[in-house]
Amino acid sequence: MDSVSQSETHIPILLTKIEYEELAARLDDLLDIVGEENHLLSPLLHFVGTLIKNYEDEHVPRLTEL
């Protein structure tokens, strides 16, 4: 298990709405830079994506099927 996965599993990180919005903007920048999984910044991209997903799971209502 790599250190990013361990951090995601064991350290809860709580974001404010402003931090979430800033991270979402940075994620777009990272996607433009990284582009592929073997890039050195790929673990950072994954970590930021996980933070955003965790925030959305907690704070963004899910669409329900009709």
PDB file of C-alpha atoms in Angstrom:
ATOM      1  CA  MET A   1       0.000   0.000   0.000  1.00  0.00           C
ATOM      2  CA  ASP A   2       1.444   3.393  -0.905  1.00  0.00           C
ATOM      3  CA  SER A   3       1.539   6.404   1.420  1.00  0.00           C
ATOM      4  CA  VAL A   4      -1.250   8.241  -0.418  1.00  0.00           C
ATOM      5  CA  SER A   5      -3.658   5.338   0.058  1.00  0.00           C
ATOM      6  CA  GLN A   6      -2.740   5.096   3.728  1.00  0.00           C
ATOM      7  CA  SER A   7      -3.391   8.808   4.208  1.00  0.00           C
ATOM      8  CA  GLU A   8      -6.744   8.584   2.474  1.00  0.00           C
ATOM      9  CA  THR A   9      -7.792   5.687   4.651  1.00  0.00           C
ATOM     10  CA  HIS A  10      -6.548   6.827   8.048  1.00  0.00           C
ATOM     11  CA  ILE A  11      -6.491  10.618   8.199  1.00  0.00           C
ATOM     12  CA  PRO A  12      -9.825  12.392   7.842  1.00  0.00           C
ATOM     13  CA  ILE A  13      -9.411  15.755   6.159  1.00  0.00           C
ATOM     14  CA  LEU A  14     -12.317  18.155   6.454  1.00  0.00           C
ATOM     15  CA  LEU A  15     -12.632  20.849   3.802  1.00  0.00           C
ATOM     16  CA  THR A  16     -14.545  24.085   3.848  1.00  0.00           C
ATOM     17  CA  LYS A  17     -16.614  25.021   0.801  1.00  0.00           C
ATOM     18  CA  ILE A  18     -13.949  27.555  -0.230  1.00  0.00           C
ATOM     19  CA  GLU A  19     -11.159  24.962   0.091  1.00  0.00           C
ATOM     20  CA  TYR A  20     -13.248  22.511  -1.935  1.00  0.00           C
ATOM     21  CA  GLU A  21     -13.778  25.072  -4.707  1.00  0.00           C
ATOM     22  CA  GLU A  22     -10.056  25.935  -4.754  1.00  0.00           C
ATOM     23  CA  LEU A  23      -9.088  22.260  -4.913  1.00  0.00           C
ATOM     24  CA  ALA A  24     -11.559  21.644  -7.729  1.00  0.00           C
ATOM     25  CA  ALA A  25      -9.890  24.428  -9.728  1.00  0.00           C
ATOM     26  CA  ARG A  26      -6.428  23.005  -8.960  1.00  0.00           C
ATOM     27  CA  LEU A  27      -7.608  19.559 -10.027  1.00  0.00           C
ATOM     28  CA  ASP A  28      -8.361  20.925 -13.492  1.00  0.00           C
ATOM     29  CA  ASP A  29      -4.848  22.407 -13.618  1.00  0.00           C
ATOM     30  CA  LEU A  30      -3.320  19.107 -12.492  1.00  0.00           C
ATOM     31  CA  LEU A  31      -5.277  17.179 -15.111  1.00  0.00           C
ATOM     32  CA  ASP A  32      -3.835  19.455 -17.798  1.00  0.00           C
ATOM     33  CA  ILE A  33      -0.286  18.940 -16.484  1.00  0.00           C
ATOM     34  CA  VAL A  34      -0.276  15.262 -15.509  1.00  0.00           C
ATOM     35  CA  GLY A  35      -2.156  13.679 -18.389  1.00  0.00           C
ATOM     36  CA  GLU A  36      -0.987  10.112 -17.710  1.00  0.00           C
ATOM     37  CA  GLU A  37      -0.758   7.726 -14.766  1.00  0.00           C
ATOM     38  CA  ASN A  38       3.019   7.339 -14.766  1.00  0.00           C
ATOM     39  CA  HIS A  39       3.623  11.089 -14.346  1.00  0.00           C
ATOM     40  CA  LEU A  40       5.433  12.090 -11.140  1.00  0.00           C
ATOM     41  CA  LEU A  41       2.438  14.181 -10.021  1.00  0.00           C
ATOM     42  CA  SER A  42      -0.060  11.366 -10.555  1.00  0.00           C
ATOM     43  CA  PRO A  43      -0.237  10.508  -6.805  1.00  0.00           C
ATOM     44  CA  LEU A  44      -1.009  14.167  -6.040  1.00  0.00           C
ATOM     45  CA  LEU A  45      -3.738  14.155  -8.674  1.00  0.00           C
ATOM     46  CA  HIS A  46      -5.246  11.045  -7.097  1.00  0.00           C
ATOM     47  CA  PHE A  47      -5.048  12.527  -3.581  1.00  0.00           C
ATOM     48  CA  VAL A  48      -6.708  15.808  -4.585  1.00  0.00           C
ATOM     49  CA  GLY A  49      -9.387  13.882  -6.460  1.00  0.00           C
ATOM     50  CA  THR A  50     -10.076  11.801  -3.356  1.00  0.00           C
ATOM     51  CA  LEU A  51     -10.386  14.910  -1.182  1.00  0.00           C
ATOM     52  CA  ILE A  52     -12.889  16.361  -3.638  1.00  0.00           C
ATOM     53  CA  LYS A  53     -14.870  13.114  -3.815  1.00  0.00           C
ATOM     54  CA  ASN A  54     -15.009  12.854  -0.021  1.00  0.00           C
ATOM     55  CA  TYR A  55     -16.303  16.431   0.230  1.00  0.00           C
ATOM     56  CA  GLU A  56     -18.924  15.803  -2.441  1.00  0.00           C
ATOM     57  CA  ASP A  57     -20.036  12.553  -0.789  1.00  0.00           C
ATOM     58  CA  GLU A  58     -20.599  14.466   2.450  1.00  0.00           C
ATOM     59  CA  HIS A  59     -22.018  17.775   1.188  1.00  0.00           C
ATOM     60  CA  VAL A  60     -23.479  17.406  -2.313  1.00  0.00           C
ATOM     61  CA  PRO A  61     -26.930  15.813  -2.551  1.00  0.00           C
ATOM     62  CA  ARG A  62     -27.152  12.787  -4.825  1.00  0.00           C
ATOM     63  CA  LEU A  63     -29.591  12.580  -7.671  1.00  0.00           C
ATOM     64  CA  THR A  64     -32.138   9.858  -7.136  1.00  0.00           C
ATOM     65  CA  GLU A  65     -33.560   7.675  -9.848  1.00  0.00           C
ATOM     66  CA  LEU A  66     -37.128   8.459 -10.858  1.00  0.00           C
TER      67      LEU A  66
END
